[in-house]
Amino acid sequence: MESKANEVDAWVNKKALEYRIISAIPAFSSMDVREITPLINRFTNLYMKNGEVMETFTYIGKNGFCWINSEATEDLMDYNDYRLAYSSDTEFVIGLPTMNQNHREVILFYYPVLGYGNEKEALICSAVPTVGLKGIVNTTQIYGGKTWVMNRNHDIISTNKEYFYKNYLDMETLKSVNTKSRTSSGMIPIVDANGEACTLFFTPVPHYNDWITCNLVRNSELSKQTDELIAGSLFLFFLLLIVTALLGLFLTYLVMKPIKRLQTCMNQVEEGNLDAYYDSKVSKDEIYELGLTYNKMIQRISDLVSRIYKEQEEKRKAEAAVMQAQIKPHFLYNTLDNLKWMAKEQGAEEVASMITSLSTFFRIFLSNGKEMISIAEEFKHTKAYLDIQSLRYKEKLSYEIELEEEIKFYSTLKIIIQPMVENAIYHGIKPKEGKGHILITGKRTGDFIEFAIKDDGIGMSPKCLEELNKRLQSLDSSKHFGMVNTLTRLKATYGEEASLTVSSEPFVGTTVTVKFRVTEDIECIEQ
């Protein structure tokens, strides 16, 4: 409706612009009759050539005297419109439709001519056919309703009054519509001439406020359009729903197909077939990367199984070699026993003592291939080693062993004290001038077993101590192999809580402390 009102406004403005240009011609403002007459004739001929029939102008003074007139126009003039054109603040005034002598419906435009004092001195009055206006309004079809233009006094401008009152709105109903205060678009519920419920839509013409563009639409047509819109929306919704469902099924099939192929491969692997690889050459779909990862996993599992088979085979070979080698320790022990008794018969007690210690050392060292022994045995093994070294170094070495009774029968990883004692002798006691002493202690501290090997040898410089602790921390066995190897075995058996720490002071001595957690599975029940 607003768009249609703008079209009507453009039609009115076009006429107003033409009259504005004409009124500004000096001949009109100076009221020179001799010049005005040929100008009016020229304008009339121009309109006729352009295909728009226009009646001739009438040039009217304030006193109502027509200086230049055409009876065809003058006879149609309304005195009230004439006076309104002089008194109104509007730029121009448009009269009501009327029939001219040629039975053509026209409307009169009254446009003022301003004098030198910028006052209205005369009027240009022109009869313009309503054909152009009706072509704009009557061709409008909004929801099958009727469109028309009327003024604020409810006078119909663009259609036949009798036909309109009979078929659309009767005069009383139309006059009941409040049009005086309408300044913007709106709508009013109303009943038409046939008694049907309707809605009246209206929009004022923007630049000629006295005119209002109206449209009367039956409510049944409005609901029909709404129903059609709802039906169309529902149809479109269900169509989209079906298309979406089909598309979803298709996409599901595309996604599930490679997943099912991958699942089939996994089921074959579950049954023991490690050659069930996913065929990644079929298509690079969404499961492509997953399939590649699956194939890598199967390859790694196959490699791991092969490695385990190989390790088991090597283990069986090693066990066989150990069983064969078990004969040799017995031969060694028997030979050492024979040597010991021969030494005693010859009165070589020191030799017999060393042979006894060596026999004890090797018996515990071998332990029939066992990795875990009792703490008492570990200390006995260390004592045997110290007895041998004491006979060798005689007055240069002394030792002392302190072991708590309550931990004697706990299990421990074997050969973890002897390497520390060996380091203490060769790196601490041997370079020292005079006699050296080694103290070995074993005790329980909370949930931990703690062994300490303390010597009073030459000790280590801070730099050497720092380097040693770094190697122990990183398990770097390129140097200090015995200590790093011992710590590695401890961590492998007891976990990361196991520790081997070294403290030392130059010319005072060195202390090595071994700690590991007491657990039930390594505690001996019997001696």
Short mmCIF file of C-alpha atoms in Angstrom, two decimals:
data_model
loop_
_atom_site.label_atom_id
_atom_site.label_comp_id
_atom_site.label_asym_id
_atom_site.label_seq_id
_atom_site.Cartn_x
_atom_site.Cartn_y
_atom_site.Cartn_z
CA MET A 1 0.00 0.00 0.00
CA GLU A 2 2.83 2.39 0.77
CA SER A 3 4.42 1.55 -2.58
CA LYS A 4 1.12 2.26 -4.37
CA ALA A 5 0.71 5.54 -2.46
CA ASN A 6 4.20 6.52 -3.64
CA GLU A 7 3.16 5.85 -7.26
CA VAL A 8 0.15 8.11 -6.83
CA ASP A 9 2.41 10.68 -5.21
CA ALA A 10 4.79 10.50 -8.19
CA TRP A 11 1.87 11.14 -10.58
CA VAL A 12 0.76 14.18 -8.55
CA ASN A 13 4.32 15.49 -8.22
CA LYS A 14 4.86 15.22 -11.97
CA LYS A 15 1.89 17.53 -12.58
CA ALA A 16 2.95 19.85 -9.77
CA LEU A 17 6.49 20.08 -11.20
CA GLU A 18 5.11 21.04 -14.63
CA TYR A 19 2.93 23.79 -13.17
CA ARG A 20 5.77 24.96 -10.95
CA ILE A 21 7.93 25.46 -14.02
CA ILE A 22 5.11 27.17 -15.93
CA SER A 23 4.26 29.52 -13.05
CA ALA A 24 7.90 30.62 -12.89
CA ILE A 25 7.89 31.85 -16.52
CA PRO A 26 8.23 35.67 -16.45
CA ALA A 27 5.20 36.12 -18.71
CA PHE A 28 2.96 34.45 -16.12
CA SER A 29 4.40 36.25 -13.10
CA SER A 30 4.18 39.63 -14.92
CA MET A 31 0.65 38.80 -16.17
CA ASP A 32 1.52 39.78 -19.74
CA VAL A 33 -1.51 38.56 -21.63
CA ARG A 34 0.16 38.88 -25.01
CA GLU A 35 2.95 36.49 -24.07
CA ILE A 36 0.85 34.06 -21.99
CA THR A 37 -1.58 33.18 -24.82
CA PRO A 38 0.98 31.62 -27.23
CA LEU A 39 2.69 29.80 -24.32
CA ILE A 40 -0.54 28.11 -23.25
CA ASN A 41 -1.25 27.07 -26.84
CA ARG A 42 2.29 25.62 -27.10
CA PHE A 43 1.89 23.63 -23.85
CA THR A 44 -1.47 22.26 -24.98
CA ASN A 45 -0.09 21.10 -28.33
CA LEU A 46 2.91 19.50 -26.55
CA TYR A 47 0.65 17.42 -24.29
CA MET A 48 -1.45 16.29 -27.24
CA LYS A 49 1.65 15.21 -29.18
CA ASN A 50 2.82 13.12 -26.17
CA GLY A 51 -0.48 11.23 -26.21
CA GLU A 52 -1.98 12.82 -23.08
CA VAL A 53 -5.11 14.83 -23.75
CA MET A 54 -5.24 17.94 -21.56
CA GLU A 55 -7.79 20.72 -21.60
CA THR A 56 -6.50 24.25 -22.10
CA PHE A 57 -5.36 26.35 -19.18
CA THR A 58 -7.36 29.02 -17.54
CA TYR A 59 -5.49 32.02 -16.10
CA ILE A 60 -7.52 33.54 -13.24
CA GLY A 61 -7.01 36.71 -11.20
CA LYS A 62 -7.81 37.28 -7.53
CA ASN A 63 -11.12 38.91 -8.40
CA GLY A 64 -12.22 35.83 -10.29
CA PHE A 65 -11.76 37.45 -13.67
CA CYS A 66 -10.52 35.00 -16.28
CA TRP A 67 -7.96 36.83 -18.36
CA ILE A 68 -7.27 33.90 -20.56
CA ASN A 69 -9.82 31.15 -20.47
CA SER A 70 -11.32 28.17 -22.12
CA GLU A 71 -15.00 27.60 -21.60
CA ALA A 72 -14.28 23.87 -21.40
CA THR A 73 -12.22 24.51 -18.29
CA GLU A 74 -13.98 27.52 -16.84
CA ASP A 75 -17.35 25.81 -16.76
CA LEU A 76 -15.86 23.04 -14.58
CA MET A 77 -14.32 25.34 -11.95
CA ASP A 78 -15.52 25.04 -8.37
CA TYR A 79 -15.69 28.33 -6.50
CA ASN A 80 -14.71 26.70 -3.17
CA ASP A 81 -11.61 25.09 -4.69
CA TYR A 82 -10.78 28.45 -6.26
CA ARG A 83 -10.95 30.26 -2.91
CA LEU A 84 -9.07 27.39 -1.13
CA ALA A 85 -6.22 27.66 -3.63
CA TYR A 86 -5.74 31.32 -2.60
CA SER A 87 -6.17 30.83 1.16
CA SER A 88 -4.47 27.41 1.72
CA ASP A 89 -0.84 27.03 2.78
CA THR A 90 -0.44 24.06 0.45
CA GLU A 91 1.48 24.48 -2.78
CA PHE A 92 -1.50 23.54 -4.93
CA VAL A 93 -5.09 22.29 -4.70
CA ILE A 94 -6.68 19.40 -6.60
CA GLY A 95 -10.43 19.39 -7.17
CA LEU A 96 -12.87 16.48 -7.33
CA PRO A 97 -13.38 14.43 -10.51
CA THR A 98 -16.00 15.84 -12.91
CA MET A 99 -17.18 15.28 -16.49
CA ASN A 100 -16.25 17.79 -19.19
CA GLN A 101 -18.24 18.65 -22.31
CA ASN A 102 -16.65 15.73 -24.13
CA HIS A 103 -17.88 13.32 -21.45
CA ARG A 104 -14.30 12.79 -20.27
CA GLU A 105 -13.65 12.59 -16.52
CA VAL A 106 -11.13 15.21 -15.43
CA ILE A 107 -9.82 16.76 -12.24
CA LEU A 108 -8.83 20.39 -11.87
CA PHE A 109 -5.37 21.47 -10.67
CA TYR A 110 -5.20 24.93 -9.10
CA TYR A 111 -1.63 26.22 -8.98
CA PRO A 112 -0.82 29.78 -7.75
CA VAL A 113 1.24 32.34 -9.63
CA LEU A 114 3.37 34.47 -7.30
CA GLY A 115 3.84 38.19 -7.91
CA TYR A 116 6.83 40.37 -7.08
CA GLY A 117 5.92 40.45 -3.38
CA ASN A 118 5.92 36.63 -3.35
CA GLU A 119 2.14 36.73 -2.91
CA LYS A 120 -0.46 34.76 -4.83
CA GLU A 121 -1.57 37.11 -7.64
CA ALA A 122 -3.23 34.61 -9.99
CA LEU A 123 -4.02 30.92 -10.50
CA ILE A 124 -3.30 28.46 -13.26
CA CYS A 125 -6.26 26.09 -13.50
CA SER A 126 -5.95 23.02 -15.70
CA ALA A 127 -8.31 20.13 -16.37
CA VAL A 128 -6.36 16.85 -16.35
CA PRO A 129 -7.95 13.53 -17.38
CA THR A 130 -8.09 10.92 -14.62
CA VAL A 131 -7.06 8.14 -17.01
CA GLY A 132 -3.43 8.17 -15.82
CA LEU A 133 -4.40 8.10 -12.14
CA LYS A 134 -6.90 5.29 -12.70
CA GLY A 135 -4.25 3.33 -14.60
CA ILE A 136 -2.09 3.42 -11.47
CA VAL A 137 -4.80 2.66 -8.91
CA ASN A 138 -7.37 0.39 -10.58
CA THR A 139 -4.80 -2.06 -11.89
CA THR A 140 -3.64 -2.79 -8.36
CA GLN A 141 -4.60 -6.25 -7.10
CA ILE A 142 -3.67 -6.80 -3.44
CA TYR A 143 -5.15 -10.07 -2.13
CA GLY A 144 -7.95 -9.65 -4.72
CA GLY A 145 -9.17 -6.48 -3.00
CA LYS A 146 -10.35 -3.07 -4.27
CA THR A 147 -7.88 -0.14 -4.35
CA TRP A 148 -8.95 3.49 -4.59
CA VAL A 149 -7.92 7.05 -3.73
CA MET A 150 -10.15 9.40 -1.71
CA ASN A 151 -9.72 12.71 0.10
CA ARG A 152 -10.06 13.45 3.79
CA ASN A 153 -13.81 14.24 3.27
CA HIS A 154 -14.35 10.68 1.99
CA ASP A 155 -14.86 11.84 -1.61
CA ILE A 156 -13.88 9.10 -4.10
CA ILE A 157 -11.23 10.27 -6.57
CA SER A 158 -10.19 7.29 -8.67
CA THR A 159 -13.35 5.23 -9.26
CA ASN A 160 -17.08 5.52 -9.95
CA LYS A 161 -18.90 6.46 -6.74
CA GLU A 162 -22.22 4.68 -7.41
CA TYR A 163 -20.47 1.45 -8.39
CA PHE A 164 -18.16 1.67 -5.39
CA TYR A 165 -20.97 2.32 -2.87
CA LYS A 166 -23.02 -0.56 -4.31
CA ASN A 167 -20.32 -3.23 -4.51
CA TYR A 168 -17.72 -2.33 -1.87
CA LEU A 169 -18.61 0.14 0.90
CA ASP A 170 -21.81 2.12 1.27
CA MET A 171 -21.55 5.84 1.87
CA GLU A 172 -22.44 5.70 5.55
CA THR A 173 -19.88 3.00 6.30
CA LEU A 174 -17.20 4.89 4.39
CA LYS A 175 -17.95 8.17 6.15
CA SER A 176 -17.72 6.39 9.53
CA VAL A 177 -14.01 5.84 8.91
CA ASN A 178 -11.95 8.46 10.72
CA THR A 179 -9.60 9.93 8.13
CA LYS A 180 -8.92 13.38 9.61
CA SER A 181 -6.23 12.29 12.09
CA ARG A 182 -4.56 9.59 9.95
CA THR A 183 -0.96 10.56 9.32
CA SER A 184 0.57 7.14 8.71
CA SER A 185 -0.30 3.72 7.34
CA GLY A 186 -2.81 1.59 9.20
CA MET A 187 -5.71 -0.82 8.96
CA ILE A 188 -9.32 -0.94 10.22
CA PRO A 189 -11.70 -3.92 10.53
CA ILE A 190 -14.89 -3.19 8.56
CA VAL A 191 -17.93 -4.83 6.93
CA ASP A 192 -18.38 -4.34 3.17
CA ALA A 193 -21.57 -3.68 1.19
CA ASN A 194 -22.24 -7.46 0.97
CA GLY A 195 -21.98 -7.94 4.72
CA GLU A 196 -18.60 -9.73 4.62
CA ALA A 197 -15.91 -9.06 7.20
CA CYS A 198 -13.09 -7.11 5.61
CA THR A 199 -9.98 -5.13 6.49
CA LEU A 200 -9.43 -1.61 5.22
CA PHE A 201 -5.74 -0.76 4.64
CA PHE A 202 -4.86 2.92 4.10
CA THR A 203 -1.77 5.05 3.45
CA PRO A 204 -1.74 8.87 3.02
CA VAL A 205 -0.20 10.18 -0.22
CA PRO A 206 3.14 11.60 1.04
CA HIS A 207 3.27 15.02 -0.69
CA TYR A 208 -0.47 15.65 -1.01
CA ASN A 209 -1.80 14.96 2.45
CA ASP A 210 -5.47 15.51 1.46
CA TRP A 211 -5.44 12.26 -0.50
CA ILE A 212 -5.43 8.75 1.01
CA THR A 213 -4.74 5.53 -0.86
CA CYS A 214 -7.04 2.74 0.37
CA ASN A 215 -7.44 -1.00 -0.18
CA LEU A 216 -10.37 -3.17 0.92
CA VAL A 217 -9.61 -6.90 1.33
CA ARG A 218 -11.97 -9.64 2.47
CA ASN A 219 -10.69 -11.41 5.58
CA SER A 220 -11.40 -14.73 3.89
CA GLU A 221 -8.86 -13.77 1.21
CA LEU A 222 -6.34 -12.83 3.87
CA SER A 223 -6.79 -16.16 5.65
CA LYS A 224 -6.75 -17.94 2.30
CA GLN A 225 -3.37 -16.49 1.55
CA THR A 226 -2.21 -17.37 5.05
CA ASP A 227 -3.58 -20.90 4.73
CA GLU A 228 -1.85 -21.31 1.39
CA LEU A 229 1.34 -20.00 2.94
CA ILE A 230 1.02 -22.43 5.87
CA ALA A 231 0.20 -25.31 3.52
CA GLY A 232 3.13 -24.42 1.31
CA SER A 233 5.39 -24.15 4.34
CA LEU A 234 4.21 -27.53 5.66
CA PHE A 235 4.69 -29.11 2.24
CA LEU A 236 8.17 -27.63 2.01
CA PHE A 237 8.91 -28.74 5.59
CA PHE A 238 7.89 -32.35 4.96
CA LEU A 239 9.67 -32.36 1.62
CA LEU A 240 12.85 -31.13 3.30
CA LEU A 241 12.29 -33.67 6.09
CA ILE A 242 12.07 -36.52 3.57
CA VAL A 243 15.09 -35.25 1.63
CA THR A 244 17.03 -34.84 4.89
CA ALA A 245 16.08 -38.36 6.01
CA LEU A 246 17.14 -39.86 2.68
CA LEU A 247 20.32 -37.84 2.70
CA GLY A 248 20.97 -38.91 6.30
CA LEU A 249 20.46 -42.59 5.39
CA PHE A 250 22.77 -42.21 2.41
CA LEU A 251 25.46 -40.49 4.47
CA THR A 252 25.03 -43.07 7.23
CA TYR A 253 25.54 -45.82 4.66
CA LEU A 254 28.64 -44.10 3.32
CA VAL A 255 30.06 -43.74 6.84
CA MET A 256 29.00 -47.14 8.18
CA LYS A 257 30.26 -49.10 5.19
CA PRO A 258 33.98 -48.49 5.91
CA ILE A 259 33.31 -48.84 9.65
CA LYS A 260 31.78 -52.29 9.05
CA ARG A 261 34.78 -53.27 6.92
CA LEU A 262 37.07 -52.16 9.74
CA GLN A 263 34.90 -54.02 12.27
CA THR A 264 35.16 -57.21 10.17
CA CYS A 265 38.95 -56.90 10.20
CA MET A 266 38.92 -56.45 13.99
CA ASN A 267 36.73 -59.56 14.43
CA GLN A 268 39.24 -61.57 12.41
CA VAL A 269 42.07 -60.27 14.58
CA GLU A 270 40.06 -61.25 17.66
CA GLU A 271 39.91 -64.79 16.26
CA GLY A 272 43.70 -64.81 15.91
CA ASN A 273 44.20 -63.76 12.28
CA LEU A 274 46.87 -61.07 12.41
CA ASP A 275 46.86 -60.77 8.61
CA ALA A 276 43.42 -59.07 8.56
CA TYR A 277 44.61 -55.69 7.29
CA TYR A 278 42.19 -52.88 6.39
CA ASP A 279 42.17 -52.17 2.65
CA SER A 280 42.99 -48.46 2.58
CA LYS A 281 43.16 -48.39 -1.25
CA VAL A 282 39.36 -48.67 -1.70
CA SER A 283 38.64 -44.99 -1.00
CA LYS A 284 40.03 -42.18 1.06
CA ASP A 285 36.90 -41.71 3.16
CA GLU A 286 36.36 -40.62 6.75
CA ILE A 287 37.74 -43.90 8.13
CA TYR A 288 40.87 -43.75 5.95
CA GLU A 289 43.13 -42.34 8.67
CA LEU A 290 41.64 -44.70 11.26
CA GLY A 291 42.27 -47.63 8.90
CA LEU A 292 45.91 -46.62 8.47
CA THR A 293 46.33 -46.40 12.25
CA TYR A 294 44.67 -49.83 12.61
CA ASN A 295 47.07 -51.32 10.05
CA LYS A 296 50.04 -49.84 11.92
CA MET A 297 48.71 -51.31 15.16
CA ILE A 298 48.32 -54.77 13.57
CA GLN A 299 51.85 -54.53 12.18
CA ARG A 300 53.21 -53.60 15.60
CA ILE A 301 51.30 -56.45 17.24
CA SER A 302 52.70 -58.86 14.66
CA ASP A 303 56.21 -57.58 15.26
CA LEU A 304 55.71 -57.83 19.02
CA VAL A 305 54.41 -61.41 18.77
CA SER A 306 57.38 -62.34 16.58
CA ARG A 307 59.72 -60.73 19.07
CA ILE A 308 58.08 -62.58 21.98
CA TYR A 309 58.38 -65.89 20.11
CA LYS A 310 62.04 -65.13 19.48
CA GLU A 311 62.65 -64.16 23.11
CA GLN A 312 60.88 -67.30 24.34
CA GLU A 313 63.04 -69.39 22.05
CA GLU A 314 66.18 -67.69 23.30
CA LYS A 315 64.95 -68.12 26.87
CA ARG A 316 64.48 -71.85 26.35
CA LYS A 317 67.98 -72.09 24.90
CA ALA A 318 69.36 -70.12 27.88
CA GLU A 319 67.53 -72.35 30.36
CA ALA A 320 69.01 -75.38 28.67
CA ALA A 321 72.46 -73.79 28.86
CA VAL A 322 71.95 -73.02 32.57
CA MET A 323 70.91 -76.59 33.27
CA GLN A 324 74.04 -77.79 31.53
CA ALA A 325 76.16 -75.27 33.42
CA GLN A 326 74.78 -76.34 36.81
CA ILE A 327 77.22 -79.25 36.72
CA LYS A 328 80.20 -76.90 36.71
CA PRO A 329 79.49 -75.16 40.10
CA HIS A 330 79.30 -78.57 41.77
CA PHE A 331 82.65 -79.47 40.35
CA LEU A 332 83.99 -76.08 41.55
CA TYR A 333 82.61 -76.55 45.07
CA ASN A 334 84.02 -80.08 45.35
CA THR A 335 87.41 -78.95 44.12
CA LEU A 336 87.49 -76.02 46.62
CA ASP A 337 86.54 -78.40 49.46
CA ASN A 338 89.35 -80.77 48.49
CA LEU A 339 91.82 -77.85 48.41
CA LYS A 340 90.63 -76.64 51.83
CA TRP A 341 91.24 -80.07 53.48
CA MET A 342 94.59 -80.42 51.75
CA ALA A 343 95.62 -76.97 53.08
CA LYS A 344 94.57 -77.93 56.60
CA GLU A 345 96.53 -81.18 56.41
CA GLN A 346 99.58 -79.16 55.44
CA GLY A 347 98.92 -76.64 58.26
CA ALA A 348 98.15 -73.72 55.89
CA GLU A 349 95.25 -72.28 57.90
CA GLU A 350 95.18 -68.95 56.10
CA VAL A 351 94.91 -70.70 52.74
CA ALA A 352 92.15 -72.94 54.12
CA SER A 353 90.32 -69.87 55.47
CA MET A 354 90.57 -68.07 52.11
CA ILE A 355 89.31 -71.16 50.27
CA THR A 356 86.36 -71.38 52.68
CA SER A 357 85.48 -67.71 52.10
CA LEU A 358 85.87 -68.13 48.34
CA SER A 359 83.58 -71.14 48.40
CA THR A 360 80.97 -69.23 50.40
CA PHE A 361 81.32 -66.25 48.04
CA PHE A 362 80.66 -68.36 44.95
CA ARG A 363 77.84 -70.41 46.52
CA ILE A 364 75.84 -67.25 47.36
CA PHE A 365 76.88 -65.52 44.13
CA LEU A 366 75.44 -68.35 42.04
CA SER A 367 72.47 -69.19 44.34
CA ASN A 368 71.29 -71.80 41.86
CA GLY A 369 70.31 -69.01 39.42
CA LYS A 370 68.00 -67.19 41.88
CA GLU A 371 67.84 -63.37 41.81
CA MET A 372 66.34 -62.93 45.30
CA ILE A 373 68.06 -64.10 48.49
CA SER A 374 67.66 -63.29 52.18
CA ILE A 375 69.32 -60.21 53.62
CA ALA A 376 71.30 -62.53 55.92
CA GLU A 377 72.72 -64.33 52.88
CA GLU A 378 73.50 -61.00 51.17
CA PHE A 379 75.48 -59.90 54.25
CA LYS A 380 77.14 -63.36 54.50
CA HIS A 381 78.23 -63.02 50.87
CA THR A 382 79.65 -59.56 51.59
CA LYS A 383 81.50 -60.87 54.67
CA ALA A 384 83.07 -63.66 52.60
CA TYR A 385 84.30 -61.06 50.12
CA LEU A 386 85.71 -58.89 52.95
CA ASP A 387 87.46 -61.91 54.54
CA ILE A 388 89.24 -62.61 51.24
CA GLN A 389 90.25 -58.94 50.89
CA SER A 390 91.39 -58.80 54.55
CA LEU A 391 93.76 -61.73 53.98
CA ARG A 392 95.08 -59.95 50.90
CA TYR A 393 95.57 -56.48 52.46
CA LYS A 394 96.29 -57.84 55.98
CA GLU A 395 96.82 -54.85 58.34
CA LYS A 396 95.53 -52.21 55.88
CA LEU A 397 91.84 -53.15 56.03
CA SER A 398 89.37 -53.71 58.84
CA TYR A 399 85.58 -53.98 58.65
CA GLU A 400 82.49 -54.10 60.83
CA ILE A 401 78.99 -55.41 60.01
CA GLU A 402 75.80 -54.39 61.87
CA LEU A 403 72.52 -56.06 60.83
CA GLU A 404 69.17 -55.74 62.64
CA GLU A 405 67.76 -59.12 63.59
CA GLU A 406 64.21 -58.31 62.45
CA ILE A 407 65.21 -57.86 58.80
CA LYS A 408 67.58 -60.85 58.41
CA PHE A 409 64.98 -63.04 56.77
CA TYR A 410 63.53 -60.40 54.45
CA SER A 411 64.28 -60.95 50.77
CA THR A 412 66.57 -58.70 48.82
CA LEU A 413 68.06 -58.49 45.36
CA LYS A 414 71.40 -60.28 45.56
CA ILE A 415 74.86 -58.74 45.00
CA ILE A 416 73.94 -55.12 45.77
CA ILE A 417 76.33 -54.54 48.71
CA GLN A 418 79.47 -56.24 47.41
CA PRO A 419 79.99 -53.82 44.45
CA MET A 420 79.77 -50.89 46.86
CA VAL A 421 82.30 -52.53 49.22
CA GLU A 422 84.60 -53.21 46.27
CA ASN A 423 84.46 -49.48 45.32
CA ALA A 424 85.16 -48.50 48.93
CA ILE A 425 88.31 -50.70 49.02
CA TYR A 426 89.79 -49.80 45.63
CA HIS A 427 88.85 -46.09 45.50
CA GLY A 428 88.79 -45.16 49.18
CA ILE A 429 90.95 -47.44 51.38
CA LYS A 430 93.69 -48.57 48.99
CA PRO A 431 94.90 -45.02 48.01
CA LYS A 432 94.87 -44.00 51.68
CA GLU A 433 98.00 -43.93 53.77
CA GLY A 434 97.57 -46.19 56.77
CA LYS A 435 94.80 -48.52 57.77
CA GLY A 436 91.22 -48.09 56.54
CA HIS A 437 87.90 -49.18 58.02
CA ILE A 438 84.56 -50.09 56.42
CA LEU A 439 81.24 -50.10 58.32
CA ILE A 440 78.26 -51.94 56.79
CA THR A 441 74.82 -51.53 58.38
CA GLY A 442 71.39 -52.91 57.59
CA LYS A 443 68.18 -51.65 59.19
CA ARG A 444 64.50 -50.95 58.62
CA THR A 445 63.33 -47.32 58.48
CA GLY A 446 59.53 -47.17 58.28
CA ASP A 447 58.47 -49.00 55.13
CA PHE A 448 62.00 -49.06 53.72
CA ILE A 449 65.06 -51.30 54.09
CA GLU A 450 68.26 -49.26 54.27
CA PHE A 451 71.82 -50.52 53.68
CA ALA A 452 74.74 -48.15 54.31
CA ILE A 453 78.39 -48.75 53.28
CA LYS A 454 80.64 -46.24 55.01
CA ASP A 455 84.42 -46.00 54.65
CA ASP A 456 87.03 -43.63 56.06
CA GLY A 457 89.06 -43.48 52.84
CA ILE A 458 90.24 -40.49 50.84
CA GLY A 459 86.71 -39.43 49.84
CA MET A 460 85.77 -37.48 46.70
CA SER A 461 86.02 -33.89 45.60
CA PRO A 462 82.72 -31.95 45.23
CA LYS A 463 83.14 -31.96 41.45
CA CYS A 464 83.58 -35.74 41.27
CA LEU A 465 80.66 -36.25 43.65
CA GLU A 466 78.41 -34.02 41.52
CA GLU A 467 79.36 -35.89 38.34
CA LEU A 468 78.69 -39.26 40.02
CA ASN A 469 75.23 -38.19 41.27
CA LYS A 470 74.30 -36.90 37.78
CA ARG A 471 75.26 -40.23 36.24
CA LEU A 472 73.23 -42.08 38.87
CA GLN A 473 70.25 -39.81 38.24
CA SER A 474 70.38 -40.36 34.46
CA LEU A 475 71.47 -44.02 34.80
CA ASP A 476 74.47 -43.27 32.60
CA SER A 477 76.64 -46.43 32.76
CA SER A 478 79.50 -45.14 30.63
CA LYS A 479 81.37 -44.66 33.95
CA HIS A 480 80.86 -46.09 37.46
CA PHE A 481 79.27 -49.15 35.87
CA GLY A 482 78.94 -51.12 39.12
CA MET A 483 76.95 -48.45 40.97
CA VAL A 484 74.76 -47.50 37.96
CA ASN A 485 74.07 -51.19 37.22
CA THR A 486 73.11 -51.80 40.86
CA LEU A 487 70.70 -48.82 40.85
CA THR A 488 69.18 -49.96 37.54
CA ARG A 489 68.52 -53.45 39.01
CA LEU A 490 67.00 -51.91 42.15
CA LYS A 491 64.57 -49.72 40.18
CA ALA A 492 63.63 -52.59 37.88
CA THR A 493 62.80 -54.77 40.91
CA TYR A 494 61.41 -52.30 43.47
CA GLY A 495 60.19 -49.41 41.30
CA GLU A 496 61.17 -45.77 41.09
CA GLU A 497 61.11 -45.35 44.88
CA ALA A 498 64.32 -47.42 45.14
CA SER A 499 67.40 -45.23 45.48
CA LEU A 500 71.19 -45.28 45.71
CA THR A 501 72.74 -42.10 47.11
CA VAL A 502 76.36 -41.11 47.66
CA SER A 503 77.74 -38.59 50.14
CA SER A 504 81.47 -37.87 50.47
CA GLU A 505 83.94 -35.47 51.94
CA PRO A 506 87.59 -35.24 50.86
CA PHE A 507 90.01 -37.02 53.26
CA VAL A 508 87.09 -37.93 55.57
CA GLY A 509 85.32 -40.72 53.75
CA THR A 510 82.39 -41.80 51.60
CA THR A 511 78.96 -43.22 52.47
CA VAL A 512 76.76 -45.09 49.99
CA THR A 513 73.12 -45.60 51.04
CA VAL A 514 70.78 -48.09 49.37
CA LYS A 515 67.02 -47.89 50.08
CA PHE A 516 64.08 -49.91 48.82
CA ARG A 517 60.52 -50.46 50.01
CA VAL A 518 59.57 -53.47 52.13
CA THR A 519 56.82 -55.45 50.34
CA GLU A 520 55.05 -58.62 51.41
CA ASP A 521 55.96 -60.50 48.29
CA ILE A 522 59.67 -60.18 49.06
CA GLU A 523 59.53 -61.03 52.76
CA CYS A 524 60.86 -64.44 53.69
CA ILE A 525 58.71 -66.54 56.05
CA GLU A 526 61.38 -69.05 56.94
CA GLN A 527 65.09 -68.82 57.38
#
